[in-house]
CSV table of C-alpha atoms in Angstrom, one decimal:
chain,number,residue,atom,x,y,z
A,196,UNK,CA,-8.1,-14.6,4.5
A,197,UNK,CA,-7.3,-14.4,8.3
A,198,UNK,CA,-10.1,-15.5,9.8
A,199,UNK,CA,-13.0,-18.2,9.0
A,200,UNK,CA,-16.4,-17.5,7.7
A,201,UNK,CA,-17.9,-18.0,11.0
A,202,UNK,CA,-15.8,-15.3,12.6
A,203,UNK,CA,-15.8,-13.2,9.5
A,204,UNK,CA,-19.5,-13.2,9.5
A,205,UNK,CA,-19.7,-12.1,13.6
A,206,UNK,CA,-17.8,-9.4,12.3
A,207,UNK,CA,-19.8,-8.6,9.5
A,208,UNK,CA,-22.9,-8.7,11.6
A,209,UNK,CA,-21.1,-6.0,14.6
A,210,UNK,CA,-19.9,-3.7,11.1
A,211,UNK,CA,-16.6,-4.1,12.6
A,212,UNK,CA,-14.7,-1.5,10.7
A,213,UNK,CA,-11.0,-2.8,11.9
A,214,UNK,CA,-11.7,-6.0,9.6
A,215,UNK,CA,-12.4,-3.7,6.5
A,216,UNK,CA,-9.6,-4.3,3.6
A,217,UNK,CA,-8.8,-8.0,5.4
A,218,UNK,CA,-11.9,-9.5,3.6
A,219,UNK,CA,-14.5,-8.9,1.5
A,220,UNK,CA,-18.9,-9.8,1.7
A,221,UNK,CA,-20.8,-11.1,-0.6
A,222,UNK,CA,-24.2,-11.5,-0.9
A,223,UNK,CA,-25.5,-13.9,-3.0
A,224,UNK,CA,-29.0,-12.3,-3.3
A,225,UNK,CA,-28.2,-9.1,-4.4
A,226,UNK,CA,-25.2,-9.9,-6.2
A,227,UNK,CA,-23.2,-7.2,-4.6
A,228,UNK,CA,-20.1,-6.9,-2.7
A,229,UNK,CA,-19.3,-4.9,0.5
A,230,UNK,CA,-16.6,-4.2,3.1
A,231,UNK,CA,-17.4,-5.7,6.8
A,232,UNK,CA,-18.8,-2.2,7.6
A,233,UNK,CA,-21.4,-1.7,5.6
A,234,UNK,CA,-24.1,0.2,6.9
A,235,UNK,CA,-26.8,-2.1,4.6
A,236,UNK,CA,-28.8,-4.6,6.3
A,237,UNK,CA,-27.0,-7.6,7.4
A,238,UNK,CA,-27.5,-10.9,5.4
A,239,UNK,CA,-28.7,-14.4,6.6
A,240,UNK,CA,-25.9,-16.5,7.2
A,241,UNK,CA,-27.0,-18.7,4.0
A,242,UNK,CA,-26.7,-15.4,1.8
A,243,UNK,CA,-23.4,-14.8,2.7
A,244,UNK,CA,-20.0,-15.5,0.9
A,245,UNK,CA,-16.4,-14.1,2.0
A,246,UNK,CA,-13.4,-13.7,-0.2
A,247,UNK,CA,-10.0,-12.9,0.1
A,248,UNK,CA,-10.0,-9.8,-2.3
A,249,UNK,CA,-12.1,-7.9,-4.2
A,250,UNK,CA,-11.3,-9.5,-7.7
A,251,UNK,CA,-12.4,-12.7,-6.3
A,252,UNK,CA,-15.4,-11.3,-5.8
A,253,UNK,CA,-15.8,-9.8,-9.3
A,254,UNK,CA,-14.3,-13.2,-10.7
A,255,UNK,CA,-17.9,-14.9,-9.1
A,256,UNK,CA,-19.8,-12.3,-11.2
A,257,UNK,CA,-20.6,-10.0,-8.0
A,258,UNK,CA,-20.5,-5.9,-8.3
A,259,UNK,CA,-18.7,-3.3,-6.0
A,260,UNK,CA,-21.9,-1.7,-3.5
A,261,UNK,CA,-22.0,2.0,-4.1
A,262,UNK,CA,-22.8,2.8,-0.4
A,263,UNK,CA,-19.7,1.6,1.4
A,264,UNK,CA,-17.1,1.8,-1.3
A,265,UNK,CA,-15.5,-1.6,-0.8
A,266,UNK,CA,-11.9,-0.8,-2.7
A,267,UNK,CA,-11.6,2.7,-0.7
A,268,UNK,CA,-10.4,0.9,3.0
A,269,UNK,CA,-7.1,0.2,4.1
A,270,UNK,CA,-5.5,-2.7,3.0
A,271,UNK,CA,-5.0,-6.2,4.1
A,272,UNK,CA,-2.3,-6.2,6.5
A,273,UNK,CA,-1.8,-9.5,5.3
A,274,UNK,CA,0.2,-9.0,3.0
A,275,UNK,CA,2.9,-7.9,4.8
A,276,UNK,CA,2.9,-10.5,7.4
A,277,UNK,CA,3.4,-12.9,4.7
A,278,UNK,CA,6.5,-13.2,2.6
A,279,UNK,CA,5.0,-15.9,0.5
A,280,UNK,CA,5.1,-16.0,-3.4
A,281,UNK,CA,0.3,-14.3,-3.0
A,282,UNK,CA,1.8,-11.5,-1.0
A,283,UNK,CA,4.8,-10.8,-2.7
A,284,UNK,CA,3.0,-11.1,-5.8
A,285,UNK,CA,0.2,-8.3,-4.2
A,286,UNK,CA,2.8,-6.2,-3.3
A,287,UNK,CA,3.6,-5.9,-7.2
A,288,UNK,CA,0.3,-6.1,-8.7
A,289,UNK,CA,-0.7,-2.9,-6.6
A,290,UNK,CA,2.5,-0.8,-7.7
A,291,UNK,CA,0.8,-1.7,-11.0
A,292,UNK,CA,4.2,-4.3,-12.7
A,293,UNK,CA,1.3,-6.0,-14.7
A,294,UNK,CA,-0.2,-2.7,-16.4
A,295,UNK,CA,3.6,-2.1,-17.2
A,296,UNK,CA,4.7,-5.2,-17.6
A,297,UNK,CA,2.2,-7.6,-18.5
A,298,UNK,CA,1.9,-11.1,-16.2
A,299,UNK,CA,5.2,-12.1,-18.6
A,300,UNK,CA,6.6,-9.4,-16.2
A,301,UNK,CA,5.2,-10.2,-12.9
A,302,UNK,CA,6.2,-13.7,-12.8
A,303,UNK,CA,9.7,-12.7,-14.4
A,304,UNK,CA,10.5,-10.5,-11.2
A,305,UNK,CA,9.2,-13.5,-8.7
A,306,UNK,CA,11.2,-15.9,-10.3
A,307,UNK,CA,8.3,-18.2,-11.7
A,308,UNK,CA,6.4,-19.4,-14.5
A,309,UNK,CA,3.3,-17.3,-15.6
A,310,UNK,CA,1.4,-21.0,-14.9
A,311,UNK,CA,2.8,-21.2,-11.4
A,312,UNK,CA,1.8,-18.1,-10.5
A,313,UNK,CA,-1.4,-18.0,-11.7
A,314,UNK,CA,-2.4,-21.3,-10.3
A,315,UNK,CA,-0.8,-20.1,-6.8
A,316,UNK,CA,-3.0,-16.9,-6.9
A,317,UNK,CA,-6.3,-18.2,-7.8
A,318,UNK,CA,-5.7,-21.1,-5.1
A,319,UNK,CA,-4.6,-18.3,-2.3
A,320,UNK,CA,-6.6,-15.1,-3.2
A,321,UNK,CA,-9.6,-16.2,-5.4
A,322,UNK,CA,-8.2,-14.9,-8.7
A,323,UNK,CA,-5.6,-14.5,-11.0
A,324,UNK,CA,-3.1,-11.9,-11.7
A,325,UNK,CA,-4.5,-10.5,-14.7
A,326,UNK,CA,-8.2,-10.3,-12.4
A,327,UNK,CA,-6.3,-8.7,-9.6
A,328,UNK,CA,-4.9,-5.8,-12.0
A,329,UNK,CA,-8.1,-5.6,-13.0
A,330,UNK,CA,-9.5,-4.7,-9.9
A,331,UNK,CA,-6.5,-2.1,-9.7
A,332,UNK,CA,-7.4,-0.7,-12.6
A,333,UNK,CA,-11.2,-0.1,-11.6
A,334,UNK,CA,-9.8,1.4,-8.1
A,335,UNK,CA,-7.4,3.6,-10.0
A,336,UNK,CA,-10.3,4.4,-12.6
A,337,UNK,CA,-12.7,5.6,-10.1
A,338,UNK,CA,-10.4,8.1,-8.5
A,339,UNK,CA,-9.5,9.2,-11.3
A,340,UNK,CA,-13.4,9.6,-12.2
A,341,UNK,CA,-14.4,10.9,-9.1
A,342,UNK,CA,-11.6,13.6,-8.4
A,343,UNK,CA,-10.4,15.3,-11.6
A,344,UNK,CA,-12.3,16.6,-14.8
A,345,UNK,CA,-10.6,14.4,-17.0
A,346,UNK,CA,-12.0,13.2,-20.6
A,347,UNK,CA,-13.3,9.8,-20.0
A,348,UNK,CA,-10.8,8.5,-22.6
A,349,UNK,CA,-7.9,9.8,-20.8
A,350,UNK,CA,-9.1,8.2,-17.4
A,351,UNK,CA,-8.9,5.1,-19.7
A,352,UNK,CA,-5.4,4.9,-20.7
A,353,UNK,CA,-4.3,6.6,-17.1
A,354,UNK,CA,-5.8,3.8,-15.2
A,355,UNK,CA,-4.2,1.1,-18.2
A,356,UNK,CA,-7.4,-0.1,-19.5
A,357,UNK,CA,-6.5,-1.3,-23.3
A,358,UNK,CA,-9.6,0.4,-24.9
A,359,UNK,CA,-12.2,3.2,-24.3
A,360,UNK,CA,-14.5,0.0,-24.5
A,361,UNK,CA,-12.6,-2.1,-21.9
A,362,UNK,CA,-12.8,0.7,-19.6
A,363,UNK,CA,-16.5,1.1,-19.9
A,364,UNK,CA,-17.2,-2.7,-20.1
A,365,UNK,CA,-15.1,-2.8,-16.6
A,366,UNK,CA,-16.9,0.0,-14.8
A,367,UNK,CA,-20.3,-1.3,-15.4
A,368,UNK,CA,-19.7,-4.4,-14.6
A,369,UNK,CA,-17.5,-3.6,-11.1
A,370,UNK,CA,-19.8,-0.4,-9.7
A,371,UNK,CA,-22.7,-1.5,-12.1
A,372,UNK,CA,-23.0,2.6,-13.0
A,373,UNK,CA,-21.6,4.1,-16.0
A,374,UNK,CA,-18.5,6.4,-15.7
A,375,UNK,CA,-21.1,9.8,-16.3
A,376,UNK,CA,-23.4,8.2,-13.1
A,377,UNK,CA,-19.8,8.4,-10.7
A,378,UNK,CA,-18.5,11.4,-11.8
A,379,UNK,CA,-21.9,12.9,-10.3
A,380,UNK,CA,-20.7,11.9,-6.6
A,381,UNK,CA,-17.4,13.1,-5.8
A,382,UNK,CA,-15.5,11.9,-2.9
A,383,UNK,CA,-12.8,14.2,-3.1
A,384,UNK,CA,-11.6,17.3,-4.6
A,385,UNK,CA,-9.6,18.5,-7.2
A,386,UNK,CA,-7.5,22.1,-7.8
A,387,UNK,CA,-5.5,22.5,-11.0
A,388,UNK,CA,-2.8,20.4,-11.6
A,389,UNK,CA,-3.2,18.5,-8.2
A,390,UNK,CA,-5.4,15.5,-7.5
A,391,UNK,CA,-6.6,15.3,-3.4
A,392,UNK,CA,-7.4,11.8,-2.1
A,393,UNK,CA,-8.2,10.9,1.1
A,394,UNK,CA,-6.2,7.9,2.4
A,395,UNK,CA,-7.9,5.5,4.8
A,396,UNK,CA,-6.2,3.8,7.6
A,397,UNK,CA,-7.4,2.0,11.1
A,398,UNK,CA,-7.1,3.6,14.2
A,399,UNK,CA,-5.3,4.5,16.2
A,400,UNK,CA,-2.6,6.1,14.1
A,401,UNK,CA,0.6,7.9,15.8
A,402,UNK,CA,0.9,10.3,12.7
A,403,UNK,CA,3.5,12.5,15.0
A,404,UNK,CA,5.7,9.7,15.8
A,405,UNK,CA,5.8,9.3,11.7
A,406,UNK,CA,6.6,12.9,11.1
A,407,UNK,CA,9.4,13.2,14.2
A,408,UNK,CA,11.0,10.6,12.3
A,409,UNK,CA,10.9,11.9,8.9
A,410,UNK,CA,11.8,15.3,9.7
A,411,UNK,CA,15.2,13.6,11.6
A,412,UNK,CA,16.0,12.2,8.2
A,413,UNK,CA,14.7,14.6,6.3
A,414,UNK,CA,16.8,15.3,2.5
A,415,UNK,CA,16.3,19.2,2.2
A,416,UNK,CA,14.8,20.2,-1.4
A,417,UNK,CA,13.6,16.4,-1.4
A,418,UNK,CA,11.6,16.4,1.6
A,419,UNK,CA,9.7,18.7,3.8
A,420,UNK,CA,8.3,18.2,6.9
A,421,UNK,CA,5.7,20.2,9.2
A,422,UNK,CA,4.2,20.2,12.7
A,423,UNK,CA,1.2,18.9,10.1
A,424,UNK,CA,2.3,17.7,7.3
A,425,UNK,CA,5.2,15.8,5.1
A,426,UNK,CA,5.8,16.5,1.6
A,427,UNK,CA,8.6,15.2,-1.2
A,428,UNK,CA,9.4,14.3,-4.3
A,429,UNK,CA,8.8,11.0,-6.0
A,430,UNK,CA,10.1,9.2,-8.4
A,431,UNK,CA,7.7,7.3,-10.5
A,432,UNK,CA,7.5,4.6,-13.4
A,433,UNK,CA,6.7,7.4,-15.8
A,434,UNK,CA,7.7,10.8,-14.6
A,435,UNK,CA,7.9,12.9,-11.8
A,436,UNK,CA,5.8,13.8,-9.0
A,437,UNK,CA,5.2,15.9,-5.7
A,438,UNK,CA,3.2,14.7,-2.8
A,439,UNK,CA,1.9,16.6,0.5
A,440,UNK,CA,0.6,14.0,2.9
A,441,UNK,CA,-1.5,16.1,6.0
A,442,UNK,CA,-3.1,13.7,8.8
A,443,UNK,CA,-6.9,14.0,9.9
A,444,UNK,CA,-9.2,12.2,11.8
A,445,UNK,CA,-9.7,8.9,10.3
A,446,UNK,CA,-7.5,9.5,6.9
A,447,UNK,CA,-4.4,11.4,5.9
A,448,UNK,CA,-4.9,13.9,3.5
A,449,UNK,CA,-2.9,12.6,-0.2
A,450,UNK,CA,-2.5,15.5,-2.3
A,451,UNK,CA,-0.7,14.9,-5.8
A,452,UNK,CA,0.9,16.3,-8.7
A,453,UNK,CA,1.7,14.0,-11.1
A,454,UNK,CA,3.7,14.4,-14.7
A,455,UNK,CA,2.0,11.4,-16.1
A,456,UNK,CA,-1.9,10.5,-14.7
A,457,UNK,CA,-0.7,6.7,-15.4
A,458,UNK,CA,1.0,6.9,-12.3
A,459,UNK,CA,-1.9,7.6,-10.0
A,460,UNK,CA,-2.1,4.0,-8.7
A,461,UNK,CA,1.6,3.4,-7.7
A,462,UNK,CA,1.6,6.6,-6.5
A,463,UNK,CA,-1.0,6.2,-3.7
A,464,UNK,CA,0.6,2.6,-3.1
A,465,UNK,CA,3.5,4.1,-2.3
A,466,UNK,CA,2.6,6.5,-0.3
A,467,UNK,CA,0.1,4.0,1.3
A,468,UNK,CA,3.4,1.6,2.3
A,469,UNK,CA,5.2,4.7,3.4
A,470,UNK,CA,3.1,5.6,5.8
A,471,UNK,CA,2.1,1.8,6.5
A,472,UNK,CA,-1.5,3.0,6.9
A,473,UNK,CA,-2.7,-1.0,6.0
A,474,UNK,CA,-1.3,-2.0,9.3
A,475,UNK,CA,-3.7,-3.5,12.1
A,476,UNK,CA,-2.4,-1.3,14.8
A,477,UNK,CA,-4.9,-2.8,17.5
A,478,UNK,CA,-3.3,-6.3,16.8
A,479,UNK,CA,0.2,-4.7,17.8
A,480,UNK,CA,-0.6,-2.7,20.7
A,481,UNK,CA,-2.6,-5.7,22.7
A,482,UNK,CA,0.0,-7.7,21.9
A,483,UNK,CA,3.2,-5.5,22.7
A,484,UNK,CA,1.3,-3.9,25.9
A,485,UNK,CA,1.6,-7.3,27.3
A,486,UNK,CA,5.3,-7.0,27.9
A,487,UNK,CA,6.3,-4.7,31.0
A,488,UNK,CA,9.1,-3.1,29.5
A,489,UNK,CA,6.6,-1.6,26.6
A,490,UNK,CA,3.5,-1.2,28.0
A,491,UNK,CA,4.0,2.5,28.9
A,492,UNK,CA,5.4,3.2,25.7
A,493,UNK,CA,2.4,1.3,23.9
A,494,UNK,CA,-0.1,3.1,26.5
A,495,UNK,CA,1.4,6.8,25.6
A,496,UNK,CA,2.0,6.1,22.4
A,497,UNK,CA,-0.7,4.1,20.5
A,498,UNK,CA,-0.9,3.0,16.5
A,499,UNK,CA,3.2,3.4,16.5
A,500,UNK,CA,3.5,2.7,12.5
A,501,UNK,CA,6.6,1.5,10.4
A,502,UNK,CA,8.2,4.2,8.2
A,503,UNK,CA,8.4,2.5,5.0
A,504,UNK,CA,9.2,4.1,1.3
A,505,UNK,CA,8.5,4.8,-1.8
A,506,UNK,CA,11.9,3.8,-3.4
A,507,UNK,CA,13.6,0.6,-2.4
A,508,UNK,CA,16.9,2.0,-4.3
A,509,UNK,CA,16.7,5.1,-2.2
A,510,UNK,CA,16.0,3.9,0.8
A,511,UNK,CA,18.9,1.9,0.7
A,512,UNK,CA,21.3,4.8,-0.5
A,513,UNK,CA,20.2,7.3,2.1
A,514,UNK,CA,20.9,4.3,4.8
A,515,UNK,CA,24.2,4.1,3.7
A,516,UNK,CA,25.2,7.9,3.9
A,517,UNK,CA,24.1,9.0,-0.1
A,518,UNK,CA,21.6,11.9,1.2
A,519,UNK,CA,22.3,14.7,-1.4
A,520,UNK,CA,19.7,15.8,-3.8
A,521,UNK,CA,19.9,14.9,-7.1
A,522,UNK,CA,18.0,16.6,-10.2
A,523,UNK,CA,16.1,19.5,-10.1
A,524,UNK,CA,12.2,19.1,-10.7
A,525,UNK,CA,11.1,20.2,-13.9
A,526,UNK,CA,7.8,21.6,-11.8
A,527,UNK,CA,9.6,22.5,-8.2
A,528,UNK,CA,6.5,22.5,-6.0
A,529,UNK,CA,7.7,24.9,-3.0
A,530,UNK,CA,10.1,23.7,-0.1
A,531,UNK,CA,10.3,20.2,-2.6
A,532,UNK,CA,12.5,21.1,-5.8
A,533,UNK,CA,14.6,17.8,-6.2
A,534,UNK,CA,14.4,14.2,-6.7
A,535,UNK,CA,16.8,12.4,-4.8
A,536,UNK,CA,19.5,10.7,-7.2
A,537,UNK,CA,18.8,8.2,-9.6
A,538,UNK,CA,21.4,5.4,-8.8
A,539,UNK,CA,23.2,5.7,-12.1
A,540,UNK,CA,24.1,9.4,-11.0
A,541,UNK,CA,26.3,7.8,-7.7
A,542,UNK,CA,29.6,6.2,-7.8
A,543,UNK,CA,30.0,4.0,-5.5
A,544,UNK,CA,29.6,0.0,-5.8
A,545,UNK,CA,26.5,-0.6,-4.5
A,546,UNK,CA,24.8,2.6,-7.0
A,547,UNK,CA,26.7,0.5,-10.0
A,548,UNK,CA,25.0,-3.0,-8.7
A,549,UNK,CA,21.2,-1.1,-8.5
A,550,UNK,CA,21.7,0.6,-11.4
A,551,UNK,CA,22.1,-2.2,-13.8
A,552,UNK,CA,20.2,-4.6,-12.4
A,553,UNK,CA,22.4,-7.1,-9.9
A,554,UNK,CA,21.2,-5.8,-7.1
A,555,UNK,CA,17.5,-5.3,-6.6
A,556,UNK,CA,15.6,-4.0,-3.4
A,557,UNK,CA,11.9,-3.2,-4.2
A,558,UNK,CA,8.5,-5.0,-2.3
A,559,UNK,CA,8.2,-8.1,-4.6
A,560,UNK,CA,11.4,-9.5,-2.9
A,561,UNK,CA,11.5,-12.2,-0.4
A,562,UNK,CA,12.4,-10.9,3.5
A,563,UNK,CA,15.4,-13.3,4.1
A,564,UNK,CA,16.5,-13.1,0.6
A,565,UNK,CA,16.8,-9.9,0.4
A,566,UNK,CA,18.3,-9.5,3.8
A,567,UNK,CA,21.1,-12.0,3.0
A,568,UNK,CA,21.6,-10.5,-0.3
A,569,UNK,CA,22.2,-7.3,1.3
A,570,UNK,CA,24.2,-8.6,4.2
A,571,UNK,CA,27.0,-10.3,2.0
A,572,UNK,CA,27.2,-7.6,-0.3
A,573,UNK,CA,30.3,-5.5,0.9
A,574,UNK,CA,29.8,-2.3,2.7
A,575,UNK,CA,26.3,-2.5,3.9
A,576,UNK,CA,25.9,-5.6,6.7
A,577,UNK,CA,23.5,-6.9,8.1
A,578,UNK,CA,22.7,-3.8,10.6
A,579,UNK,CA,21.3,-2.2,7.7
A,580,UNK,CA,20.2,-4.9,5.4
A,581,UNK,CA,17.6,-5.2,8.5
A,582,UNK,CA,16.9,-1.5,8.1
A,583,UNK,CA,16.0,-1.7,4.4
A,584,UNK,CA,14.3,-4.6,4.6
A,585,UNK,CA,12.1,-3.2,7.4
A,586,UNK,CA,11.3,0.2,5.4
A,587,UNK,CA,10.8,-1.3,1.6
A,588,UNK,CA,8.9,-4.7,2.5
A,589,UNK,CA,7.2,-3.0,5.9
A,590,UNK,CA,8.5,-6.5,7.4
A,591,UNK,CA,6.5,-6.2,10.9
A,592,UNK,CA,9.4,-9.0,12.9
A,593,UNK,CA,12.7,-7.8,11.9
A,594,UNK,CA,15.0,-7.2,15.0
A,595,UNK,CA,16.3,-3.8,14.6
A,596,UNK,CA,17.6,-3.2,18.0
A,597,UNK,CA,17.3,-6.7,20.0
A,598,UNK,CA,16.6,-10.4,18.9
A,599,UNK,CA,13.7,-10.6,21.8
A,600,UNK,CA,12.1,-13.7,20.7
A,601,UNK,CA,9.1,-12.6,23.3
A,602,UNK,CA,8.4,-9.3,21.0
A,603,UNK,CA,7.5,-12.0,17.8
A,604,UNK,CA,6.0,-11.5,15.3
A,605,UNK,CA,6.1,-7.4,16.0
A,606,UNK,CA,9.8,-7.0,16.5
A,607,UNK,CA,9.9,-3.8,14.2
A,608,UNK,CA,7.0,-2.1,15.6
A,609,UNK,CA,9.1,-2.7,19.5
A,610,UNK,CA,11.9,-1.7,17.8
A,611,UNK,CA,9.9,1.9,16.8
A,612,UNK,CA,8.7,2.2,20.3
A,613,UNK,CA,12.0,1.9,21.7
A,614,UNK,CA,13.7,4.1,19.6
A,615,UNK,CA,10.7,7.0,20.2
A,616,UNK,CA,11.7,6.2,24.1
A,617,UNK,CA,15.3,6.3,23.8
């Protein structure tokens, strides 16, 4: 958590929405748990209990509040200004590894025992990993509830729930309201074939900045940009998919077609890290309008925001010069009628090395392990292992144009505001 109860609970008491997503309210006499911004009464101090996440809070028997939504806010920022085993772990959990690969999985990838890493998650986060998918699960569940018409049964094995019964079980006891209640409250909308989300983030967000840059790198057939929107094709664990992404006031504007419903969940993480709406833009700005040389930039240009991705293997190919598209869309969804290339359909060494497995670039890796990996392997260099690890982990201090010690620990987000001057 990044601040103490004390100060969490000042900002629980102002319903100071830039801490939603960092931490999460309890209140021991209702037995419900909130984001900072709740509208409800305040608590006494005494009633109040703060966690790290929301499974935590479901782990100590507490239940989501139906007012504020406590899983729809952006996410903590914290996890990725920490490259430590809990947020590398997160980063994985929420692209949903454990619903396809079990915990056997998880811990594989990080490179430790399922013990280890269940006894460093419930020390740093309040839970487990198998609690923490849970609480995926239940986030992916809702949306799933509350924007298409989907059999209840299908919702079930979209979201990864084991059973009909499991899914129910988990619903009631999470948003204490049965899956027929939620459905009556919709919270977004739904046309056919396409599931509309709206996609939180915290203010101020420089949403043209993001689409100058992607329309400069733009793939054609994989990618379309407009003055108001960005749309592309995505690769996903278990099929294809299309999204159109369209700022607003206070959210972006997710629109998704999806092969395979199961895929909801990374999907919107994905999108989520590519558009690095969990960032704590307020934090940035004070901190980089201190500096002369950026204030102006900082002062015209506010909530400046990391382009990240959706495919680490990708991200890295197009950095090295690989920016063809690759298969045709079984469903081409206008402009968008491609997926860029799987790996295995590029010959050149570093393709080989992703495509079977001795090379691998996606969030759960370590900053500086990746970047040295990348750096010694031959042909890319450390120019663009900083690139790629800056995009796929949205690492906030990596020194893309200078090693200013004085721009630490926001070194990417200067580097973004000096490239937008330049």
């Amino acid at each position: 958590m990044l601040l103490d109860d004390e100060r969490a609970y000042r900002a629980v008491a102002a319903r100071d929405a830039r801490f939603d997503g960092c931490f999460i309210l309890a209140v021991r006499t209702t037995r419900i748990y909130c984001r900072p911004s709740c509208p409800a009464v305040t608590p006494k101090r005494r009633n109040a209990e703060f966690y790290p996440t929301a499974a935590a809070a479901q782990s100590a028997g507490y239940r989501a509040c139906r007012r504020c939504l406590p899983d729809a806010v952006p996410g903590s920022p914290e996890w990725n200004l920490r490259a430590d085993l809990a947020a590398r772990a997160m980063r994985l959990i929420s692209d949903g590894v454990v619903e396809r690969e079990g915990v056997p999985g998880l811990a594989a990838r990080l490179g430790y025992s399922e013990r280890h890493l269940t006894r460093v998650l419930t020390a740093e986060l309040g839970a487990g990993p198998l609690a923490l998918a849970r609480a995926h699960r239940a986030h992916s569940a809702r949306l799933l509830i509350e924007t298409t018409d989907l059999s209840f049964a299908d919702i079930a094995f979209a979201a990864g729930f084991a059973s009909v019964r499991q899914f129910n079980d988990t619903i009631r006891a999470v948003f204490a309201a049965t899956p027929s209640a939620m459905r009556s409250t919709r919270s977004a909308t739904t046309t056919a074939g396409r599931i509309t989300l709206r996609l939180p983030y915290r203010p101020p967000f420089d949403a043209a900045g993001l689409l100058a840059y992607f329309r400069a790198h733009a793939v054609p057939g994989v990618e379309h940009v407009t003055d108001h929107g960005y749309a592309r094709s995505l690769r996903l664990p278990h099929g294809q998919a299309t999204v159109l992404l369209e700022p607003a006031t206070g959210y972006v504007s997710c629109s998704l077609r999806l092969t395979d419903l199961r895929d909801l969940g990374s999907a919107v993480s994905r999108v989520r890290r590519l558009l690095d709406l969990d960032a704590d833009p307020v934090a940035v700005d004070d901190f980089l309008a201190s500096d002369p040389a950026l204030r102006p930039s900082v002062l015209a240009r506010p909530g400046v925001r990391l382009p990240g991705s959706v495919d680490g293997a990708e991200t890295l190919l197009r950095a090295l010069g690989h920016d063809a598209p690759g298969e045709p869309l079984e469903q081409p969804d206008g402009p968008v009628t491609h997926l860029y290339p799987a790996p295995s359909a590029i010959d050149s060494p570093v393709a080989r090395a992703l495509a079977d497995g001795t090379l691998r670039v996606d969030v759960g890796r370590d900053a500086d392990e990746l970047h040295a990996e990348l750096s010694a392997f031959p042909g890319i260099g450390p120019q663009v292992a900083s690139y790629v690890v800056m995009r796929v982990l949205g690492a906030p201090d990596i020194p893309l144009t200078s090693d200013n010690i004085a721009w630490r620990p926001w070194r990417s987000y200067a580097a973004m505001h000096l490239r937008r001057t330049a």
